[in-house]
């Protein structure tokens, strides 16, 4: 064991620890389990679970940060409404943050930093997105400054995400066959994990009302409904490219458009011990970096080394990685660039052991927090200690976080 790994495994009273990490199921936008459920309702449920499941007095929660990308006004009022409806006192403040695909991790990082600085002792970092209600033209600005657009890389921030995937594939010679192989593995791993009920400990079942001719029926949403069995590289090879006629990115090797929420309850270790709260993990560090907007998907390949360097760690110190699969092209590139093997079948590989966003889904503001819940669940199941979560970010960034399992 390296000295740096041994150091982060030490336990100190001023550590930022994770008391609870829970998520909703992730469901298909506009046709899945949450298609008729507003984001604040999903968020309300996960926020409430964080303190009721740990028997924490909600009056002790001193701040909440929620990652959210698409709603008008950044979802600020909706997040406040969700916290109040969850039974969290009026006195507890809340804010939303939009770092696009890493909003959930940014929320957790901001709470962790508030604890580290002594500003608070206990807080929640969360993330939510309803792409059923928020996705599409309504979330887009009506225009941009012509002066700003004269700067090429500023204009590149407007490149559609699918085209950035094609740019990564073209620039780094990533074949359609390799992308489909990567995507098929994601589906196969997620389907196997789901069949074995491995996601159950991290998913909070939520009862919602779905629109129907009889006025609406109650429905329990308790599994990721985008996961499909039987997907192979050969079956994916039959799909047509979506963004370019001669491209390689298609519906089967890109992340699913999804709805969901996740919440992570954090505390200073000394306070968690004093209150008798369960400690399931530790927040070590998180870092964001910028990359060229036209190849935004390469972000994790730069964010992961950055956060490891800040933590004194090497790739070999990490037991497994969660690299968000915005597209197979970019996730595969990041694995190759970092020397992380990705071709292992089964549920014990080095990256996205139980599948990723291609198979499970990617509610934008939620994913950064969702990965923490999944990572802790995997680490407990596999008796692992140190894991990294990461994602690329639209407009050209990457973010990564280091966590320790203490279960």
PDB file of C-alpha atoms in Angstrom, residues 117-332:
ATOM      1  CA  UNK A 117     -13.744  25.409   6.563  1.00  0.00           C
ATOM      2  CA  UNK A 118     -15.767  25.204   9.758  1.00  0.00           C
ATOM      3  CA  UNK A 119     -18.717  27.066   8.286  1.00  0.00           C
ATOM      4  CA  UNK A 120     -21.081  24.144   8.947  1.00  0.00           C
ATOM      5  CA  UNK A 121     -20.973  20.737  10.640  1.00  0.00           C
ATOM      6  CA  UNK A 122     -23.679  18.873   8.694  1.00  0.00           C
ATOM      7  CA  UNK A 123     -25.077  19.397   5.185  1.00  0.00           C
ATOM      8  CA  UNK A 124     -26.562  17.713   2.144  1.00  0.00           C
ATOM      9  CA  UNK A 125     -25.141  17.690  -1.380  1.00  0.00           C
ATOM     10  CA  UNK A 126     -27.761  16.527  -3.837  1.00  0.00           C
ATOM     11  CA  UNK A 127     -28.704  16.489  -7.501  1.00  0.00           C
ATOM     12  CA  UNK A 128     -31.927  16.258  -9.477  1.00  0.00           C
ATOM     13  CA  UNK A 129     -33.114  16.384 -13.047  1.00  0.00           C
ATOM     14  CA  UNK A 130     -36.374  15.756 -14.812  1.00  0.00           C
ATOM     15  CA  UNK A 131     -35.536  15.609 -18.474  1.00  0.00           C
ATOM     16  CA  UNK A 132     -39.197  14.782 -19.031  1.00  0.00           C
ATOM     17  CA  UNK A 133     -40.104  18.315 -17.968  1.00  0.00           C
ATOM     18  CA  UNK A 134     -36.903  20.326 -18.514  1.00  0.00           C
ATOM     19  CA  UNK A 135     -35.267  19.009 -21.657  1.00  0.00           C
ATOM     20  CA  UNK A 136     -35.580  20.700 -25.048  1.00  0.00           C
ATOM     21  CA  UNK A 137     -36.076  24.149 -26.527  1.00  0.00           C
ATOM     22  CA  UNK A 138     -37.509  25.611 -23.326  1.00  0.00           C
ATOM     23  CA  UNK A 139     -34.150  25.223 -21.585  1.00  0.00           C
ATOM     24  CA  UNK A 140     -32.234  27.074 -24.329  1.00  0.00           C
ATOM     25  CA  UNK A 141     -31.389  30.826 -24.358  1.00  0.00           C
ATOM     26  CA  UNK A 142     -32.887  32.901 -27.175  1.00  0.00           C
ATOM     27  CA  UNK A 143     -29.502  34.064 -28.434  1.00  0.00           C
ATOM     28  CA  UNK A 144     -25.876  34.999 -27.687  1.00  0.00           C
ATOM     29  CA  UNK A 145     -23.622  38.031 -28.036  1.00  0.00           C
ATOM     30  CA  UNK A 146     -22.114  38.304 -31.518  1.00  0.00           C
ATOM     31  CA  UNK A 147     -19.027  39.926 -29.970  1.00  0.00           C
ATOM     32  CA  UNK A 148     -18.441  36.959 -27.660  1.00  0.00           C
ATOM     33  CA  UNK A 149     -19.003  34.507 -30.520  1.00  0.00           C
ATOM     34  CA  UNK A 150     -16.093  36.077 -32.396  1.00  0.00           C
ATOM     35  CA  UNK A 151     -13.849  34.054 -30.055  1.00  0.00           C
ATOM     36  CA  UNK A 152     -13.768  30.608 -31.661  1.00  0.00           C
ATOM     37  CA  UNK A 153     -13.545  28.568 -28.466  1.00  0.00           C
ATOM     38  CA  UNK A 154     -16.414  30.572 -26.995  1.00  0.00           C
ATOM     39  CA  UNK A 155     -18.490  29.682 -30.041  1.00  0.00           C
ATOM     40  CA  UNK A 156     -17.378  26.044 -29.657  1.00  0.00           C
ATOM     41  CA  UNK A 157     -19.297  25.934 -26.370  1.00  0.00           C
ATOM     42  CA  UNK A 158     -22.458  25.822 -28.526  1.00  0.00           C
ATOM     43  CA  UNK A 159     -21.442  22.658 -30.411  1.00  0.00           C
ATOM     44  CA  UNK A 160     -24.124  19.981 -29.828  1.00  0.00           C
ATOM     45  CA  UNK A 161     -22.950  17.306 -27.416  1.00  0.00           C
ATOM     46  CA  UNK A 162     -23.314  14.585 -30.038  1.00  0.00           C
ATOM     47  CA  UNK A 163     -20.973  16.430 -32.363  1.00  0.00           C
ATOM     48  CA  UNK A 164     -18.394  16.753 -29.567  1.00  0.00           C
ATOM     49  CA  UNK A 165     -18.587  12.957 -29.320  1.00  0.00           C
ATOM     50  CA  UNK A 166     -17.935  12.683 -33.043  1.00  0.00           C
ATOM     51  CA  UNK A 167     -15.016  15.097 -32.664  1.00  0.00           C
ATOM     52  CA  UNK A 168     -13.442  12.926 -29.956  1.00  0.00           C
ATOM     53  CA  UNK A 169     -13.905   9.809 -32.096  1.00  0.00           C
ATOM     54  CA  UNK A 170     -12.358  11.500 -35.143  1.00  0.00           C
ATOM     55  CA  UNK A 171      -9.489  13.234 -33.345  1.00  0.00           C
ATOM     56  CA  UNK A 172      -8.411  10.099 -31.482  1.00  0.00           C
ATOM     57  CA  UNK A 173      -9.311   7.428 -34.066  1.00  0.00           C
ATOM     58  CA  UNK A 174     -11.896   5.677 -31.922  1.00  0.00           C
ATOM     59  CA  UNK A 175     -13.750   3.202 -34.099  1.00  0.00           C
ATOM     60  CA  UNK A 176     -17.492   2.583 -34.190  1.00  0.00           C
ATOM     61  CA  UNK A 177     -16.753  -1.072 -33.363  1.00  0.00           C
ATOM     62  CA  UNK A 178     -14.846  -0.134 -30.184  1.00  0.00           C
ATOM     63  CA  UNK A 179     -17.616   2.259 -29.106  1.00  0.00           C
ATOM     64  CA  UNK A 180     -20.291  -0.383 -29.605  1.00  0.00           C
ATOM     65  CA  UNK A 181     -18.217  -2.916 -27.671  1.00  0.00           C
ATOM     66  CA  UNK A 182     -17.883  -0.470 -24.781  1.00  0.00           C
ATOM     67  CA  UNK A 183     -21.616   0.339 -24.841  1.00  0.00           C
ATOM     68  CA  UNK A 184     -22.647  -3.316 -25.012  1.00  0.00           C
ATOM     69  CA  UNK A 185     -20.511  -4.055 -21.946  1.00  0.00           C
ATOM     70  CA  UNK A 186     -22.271  -1.237 -20.087  1.00  0.00           C
ATOM     71  CA  UNK A 187     -25.673  -2.772 -20.846  1.00  0.00           C
ATOM     72  CA  UNK A 188     -24.499  -6.277 -20.011  1.00  0.00           C
ATOM     73  CA  UNK A 189     -22.989  -5.268 -16.663  1.00  0.00           C
ATOM     74  CA  UNK A 190     -26.013  -3.180 -15.668  1.00  0.00           C
ATOM     75  CA  UNK A 191     -28.441  -5.938 -16.649  1.00  0.00           C
ATOM     76  CA  UNK A 192     -26.474  -8.512 -14.637  1.00  0.00           C
ATOM     77  CA  UNK A 193     -26.297  -6.198 -11.613  1.00  0.00           C
ATOM     78  CA  UNK A 194     -30.001  -5.424 -11.839  1.00  0.00           C
ATOM     79  CA  UNK A 195     -30.912  -9.108 -12.175  1.00  0.00           C
ATOM     80  CA  UNK A 196     -28.872  -9.841  -9.038  1.00  0.00           C
ATOM     81  CA  UNK A 197     -30.636  -6.984  -7.171  1.00  0.00           C
ATOM     82  CA  UNK A 198     -27.289  -5.270  -6.580  1.00  0.00           C
ATOM     83  CA  UNK A 199     -28.701  -1.768  -7.052  1.00  0.00           C
ATOM     84  CA  UNK A 200     -31.391  -2.307  -4.407  1.00  0.00           C
ATOM     85  CA  UNK A 201     -29.413  -0.912  -1.416  1.00  0.00           C
ATOM     86  CA  UNK A 202     -28.782   2.427  -3.161  1.00  0.00           C
ATOM     87  CA  UNK A 203     -32.268   2.984  -4.622  1.00  0.00           C
ATOM     88  CA  UNK A 204     -35.082   4.586  -2.644  1.00  0.00           C
ATOM     89  CA  UNK A 205     -38.425   3.266  -3.954  1.00  0.00           C
ATOM     90  CA  UNK A 206     -40.757   6.212  -4.576  1.00  0.00           C
ATOM     91  CA  UNK A 207     -44.511   5.983  -5.036  1.00  0.00           C
ATOM     92  CA  UNK A 208     -45.767   8.466  -7.623  1.00  0.00           C
ATOM     93  CA  UNK A 209     -48.933   9.147  -9.581  1.00  0.00           C
ATOM     94  CA  UNK A 210     -48.926   8.543 -13.317  1.00  0.00           C
ATOM     95  CA  UNK A 211     -51.372  10.181 -15.674  1.00  0.00           C
ATOM     96  CA  UNK A 212     -54.039   7.783 -16.906  1.00  0.00           C
ATOM     97  CA  UNK A 213     -57.609   7.991 -18.253  1.00  0.00           C
ATOM     98  CA  UNK A 214     -59.049   7.180 -14.821  1.00  0.00           C
ATOM     99  CA  UNK A 215     -57.429  10.250 -13.286  1.00  0.00           C
ATOM    100  CA  UNK A 216     -54.107   8.764 -12.280  1.00  0.00           C
ATOM    101  CA  UNK A 217     -52.894   5.641 -10.564  1.00  0.00           C
ATOM    102  CA  UNK A 218     -50.229   5.120  -7.904  1.00  0.00           C
ATOM    103  CA  UNK A 219     -47.046   3.549  -9.180  1.00  0.00           C
ATOM    104  CA  UNK A 220     -43.920   2.388  -7.305  1.00  0.00           C
ATOM    105  CA  UNK A 221     -40.719   3.430  -9.059  1.00  0.00           C
ATOM    106  CA  UNK A 222     -37.974   1.196  -7.709  1.00  0.00           C
ATOM    107  CA  UNK A 223     -35.691   0.155 -10.578  1.00  0.00           C
ATOM    108  CA  UNK A 224     -33.745   1.704 -13.455  1.00  0.00           C
ATOM    109  CA  UNK A 225     -36.092   1.188 -16.372  1.00  0.00           C
ATOM    110  CA  UNK A 226     -33.596   2.020 -19.123  1.00  0.00           C
ATOM    111  CA  UNK A 227     -31.511  -1.106 -18.498  1.00  0.00           C
ATOM    112  CA  UNK A 228     -31.945  -3.708 -21.242  1.00  0.00           C
ATOM    113  CA  UNK A 229     -30.875  -7.346 -21.367  1.00  0.00           C
ATOM    114  CA  UNK A 230     -29.419  -8.991 -24.424  1.00  0.00           C
ATOM    115  CA  UNK A 231     -27.604  -5.985 -25.890  1.00  0.00           C
ATOM    116  CA  UNK A 232     -24.507  -6.933 -27.891  1.00  0.00           C
ATOM    117  CA  UNK A 233     -22.002  -5.074 -30.009  1.00  0.00           C
ATOM    118  CA  UNK A 234     -23.569  -6.823 -32.986  1.00  0.00           C
ATOM    119  CA  UNK A 235     -27.071  -5.562 -32.151  1.00  0.00           C
ATOM    120  CA  UNK A 236     -25.766  -2.027 -31.629  1.00  0.00           C
ATOM    121  CA  UNK A 237     -23.960  -2.153 -34.972  1.00  0.00           C
ATOM    122  CA  UNK A 238     -27.377  -2.125 -36.690  1.00  0.00           C
ATOM    123  CA  UNK A 239     -28.262   1.353 -35.351  1.00  0.00           C
ATOM    124  CA  UNK A 240     -27.821   4.395 -37.563  1.00  0.00           C
ATOM    125  CA  UNK A 241     -25.603   7.333 -36.519  1.00  0.00           C
ATOM    126  CA  UNK A 242     -27.624  10.243 -35.176  1.00  0.00           C
ATOM    127  CA  UNK A 243     -25.421  13.323 -35.464  1.00  0.00           C
ATOM    128  CA  UNK A 244     -23.463  12.779 -38.681  1.00  0.00           C
ATOM    129  CA  UNK A 245     -24.335  10.632 -41.683  1.00  0.00           C
ATOM    130  CA  UNK A 246     -20.893   9.004 -41.594  1.00  0.00           C
ATOM    131  CA  UNK A 247     -20.542   9.279 -37.805  1.00  0.00           C
ATOM    132  CA  UNK A 248     -20.272   6.658 -35.078  1.00  0.00           C
ATOM    133  CA  UNK A 249     -22.444   8.022 -32.240  1.00  0.00           C
ATOM    134  CA  UNK A 250     -25.987   6.679 -32.000  1.00  0.00           C
ATOM    135  CA  UNK A 251     -28.781   6.048 -29.502  1.00  0.00           C
ATOM    136  CA  UNK A 252     -27.189   2.832 -28.257  1.00  0.00           C
ATOM    137  CA  UNK A 253     -23.714   4.137 -27.447  1.00  0.00           C
ATOM    138  CA  UNK A 254     -24.733   7.455 -25.873  1.00  0.00           C
ATOM    139  CA  UNK A 255     -26.150   8.180 -22.425  1.00  0.00           C
ATOM    140  CA  UNK A 256     -29.888   7.884 -21.938  1.00  0.00           C
ATOM    141  CA  UNK A 257     -32.056  10.961 -21.358  1.00  0.00           C
ATOM    142  CA  UNK A 258     -33.409  10.337 -17.875  1.00  0.00           C
ATOM    143  CA  UNK A 259     -35.188  11.497 -14.716  1.00  0.00           C
ATOM    144  CA  UNK A 260     -33.914  11.024 -11.162  1.00  0.00           C
ATOM    145  CA  UNK A 261     -32.423  12.452  -7.979  1.00  0.00           C
ATOM    146  CA  UNK A 262     -29.744  11.592  -5.428  1.00  0.00           C
ATOM    147  CA  UNK A 263     -28.655  13.002  -2.069  1.00  0.00           C
ATOM    148  CA  UNK A 264     -25.505  12.671   0.035  1.00  0.00           C
ATOM    149  CA  UNK A 265     -25.556  13.599   3.731  1.00  0.00           C
ATOM    150  CA  UNK A 266     -22.141  14.768   4.949  1.00  0.00           C
ATOM    151  CA  UNK A 267     -20.784  15.697   8.372  1.00  0.00           C
ATOM    152  CA  UNK A 268     -17.591  16.370  10.258  1.00  0.00           C
ATOM    153  CA  UNK A 269     -16.460  13.035  11.706  1.00  0.00           C
ATOM    154  CA  UNK A 270     -16.311  14.331  15.285  1.00  0.00           C
ATOM    155  CA  UNK A 271     -19.905  15.574  15.019  1.00  0.00           C
ATOM    156  CA  UNK A 272     -21.120  12.343  13.387  1.00  0.00           C
ATOM    157  CA  UNK A 273     -19.538  10.323  16.213  1.00  0.00           C
ATOM    158  CA  UNK A 274     -20.975  12.607  18.867  1.00  0.00           C
ATOM    159  CA  UNK A 275     -24.479  12.215  17.422  1.00  0.00           C
ATOM    160  CA  UNK A 276     -24.131   8.488  16.876  1.00  0.00           C
ATOM    161  CA  UNK A 277     -24.675   8.807  13.140  1.00  0.00           C
ATOM    162  CA  UNK A 278     -23.649   5.960  10.822  1.00  0.00           C
ATOM    163  CA  UNK A 279     -20.471   6.605   8.843  1.00  0.00           C
ATOM    164  CA  UNK A 280     -20.448   4.890   5.457  1.00  0.00           C
ATOM    165  CA  UNK A 281     -17.648   6.731   3.687  1.00  0.00           C
ATOM    166  CA  UNK A 282     -15.306   9.672   3.502  1.00  0.00           C
ATOM    167  CA  UNK A 283     -15.007  12.553   1.060  1.00  0.00           C
ATOM    168  CA  UNK A 284     -11.320  13.017   0.216  1.00  0.00           C
ATOM    169  CA  UNK A 285     -11.161  15.595  -2.585  1.00  0.00           C
ATOM    170  CA  UNK A 286     -12.769  16.861  -5.780  1.00  0.00           C
ATOM    171  CA  UNK A 287     -11.343  18.905  -8.644  1.00  0.00           C
ATOM    172  CA  UNK A 288     -12.675  20.409 -11.861  1.00  0.00           C
ATOM    173  CA  UNK A 289     -10.589  21.345 -14.905  1.00  0.00           C
ATOM    174  CA  UNK A 290     -11.227  22.953 -18.273  1.00  0.00           C
ATOM    175  CA  UNK A 291     -10.653  21.309 -21.673  1.00  0.00           C
ATOM    176  CA  UNK A 292     -11.352  22.470 -25.259  1.00  0.00           C
ATOM    177  CA  UNK A 293     -15.137  22.774 -25.697  1.00  0.00           C
ATOM    178  CA  UNK A 294     -15.159  21.003 -29.088  1.00  0.00           C
ATOM    179  CA  UNK A 295     -13.873  17.796 -27.407  1.00  0.00           C
ATOM    180  CA  UNK A 296     -15.531  18.306 -24.026  1.00  0.00           C
ATOM    181  CA  UNK A 297     -15.771  14.527 -23.486  1.00  0.00           C
ATOM    182  CA  UNK A 298     -12.050  14.204 -22.723  1.00  0.00           C
ATOM    183  CA  UNK A 299     -12.620  15.990 -19.392  1.00  0.00           C
ATOM    184  CA  UNK A 300     -12.185  12.968 -17.066  1.00  0.00           C
ATOM    185  CA  UNK A 301      -8.816  12.147 -18.652  1.00  0.00           C
ATOM    186  CA  UNK A 302      -7.557  15.459 -17.235  1.00  0.00           C
ATOM    187  CA  UNK A 303      -9.692  15.834 -14.102  1.00  0.00           C
ATOM    188  CA  UNK A 304      -8.777  12.421 -12.683  1.00  0.00           C
ATOM    189  CA  UNK A 305      -4.980  12.981 -12.741  1.00  0.00           C
ATOM    190  CA  UNK A 306      -5.572  16.468 -11.315  1.00  0.00           C
ATOM    191  CA  UNK A 307      -7.506  15.266  -8.270  1.00  0.00           C
ATOM    192  CA  UNK A 308      -5.130  12.331  -7.764  1.00  0.00           C
ATOM    193  CA  UNK A 309      -2.129  14.683  -7.803  1.00  0.00           C
ATOM    194  CA  UNK A 310      -3.818  16.966  -5.273  1.00  0.00           C
ATOM    195  CA  UNK A 311      -4.405  13.907  -3.081  1.00  0.00           C
ATOM    196  CA  UNK A 312      -0.906  12.482  -3.593  1.00  0.00           C
ATOM    197  CA  UNK A 313      -2.383   9.363  -5.194  1.00  0.00           C
ATOM    198  CA  UNK A 314      -1.596   7.301  -8.287  1.00  0.00           C
ATOM    199  CA  UNK A 315      -3.963   5.438 -10.600  1.00  0.00           C
ATOM    200  CA  UNK A 316      -2.749   2.208  -8.963  1.00  0.00           C
ATOM    201  CA  UNK A 317      -4.031   3.422  -5.564  1.00  0.00           C
ATOM    202  CA  UNK A 318      -7.645   3.406  -6.811  1.00  0.00           C
ATOM    203  CA  UNK A 319      -9.702   0.226  -6.547  1.00  0.00           C
ATOM    204  CA  UNK A 320     -12.234   1.195  -9.216  1.00  0.00           C
ATOM    205  CA  UNK A 321     -13.501   4.143 -11.244  1.00  0.00           C
ATOM    206  CA  UNK A 322     -16.939   5.475 -12.107  1.00  0.00           C
ATOM    207  CA  UNK A 323     -16.468   7.425 -15.360  1.00  0.00           C
ATOM    208  CA  UNK A 324     -19.753   8.857 -16.557  1.00  0.00           C
ATOM    209  CA  UNK A 325     -20.672   7.502 -19.958  1.00  0.00           C
ATOM    210  CA  UNK A 326     -21.952  10.606 -21.697  1.00  0.00           C
ATOM    211  CA  UNK A 327     -20.836   8.821 -24.864  1.00  0.00           C
ATOM    212  CA  UNK A 328     -18.920   5.607 -25.424  1.00  0.00           C
ATOM    213  CA  UNK A 329     -16.391   7.565 -27.517  1.00  0.00           C
ATOM    214  CA  UNK A 330     -15.280   9.818 -24.680  1.00  0.00           C
ATOM    215  CA  UNK A 331     -15.517   7.296 -21.829  1.00  0.00           C
ATOM    216  CA  UNK A 332     -13.480   4.791 -23.823  1.00  0.00           C
TER     217      UNK A 332
END
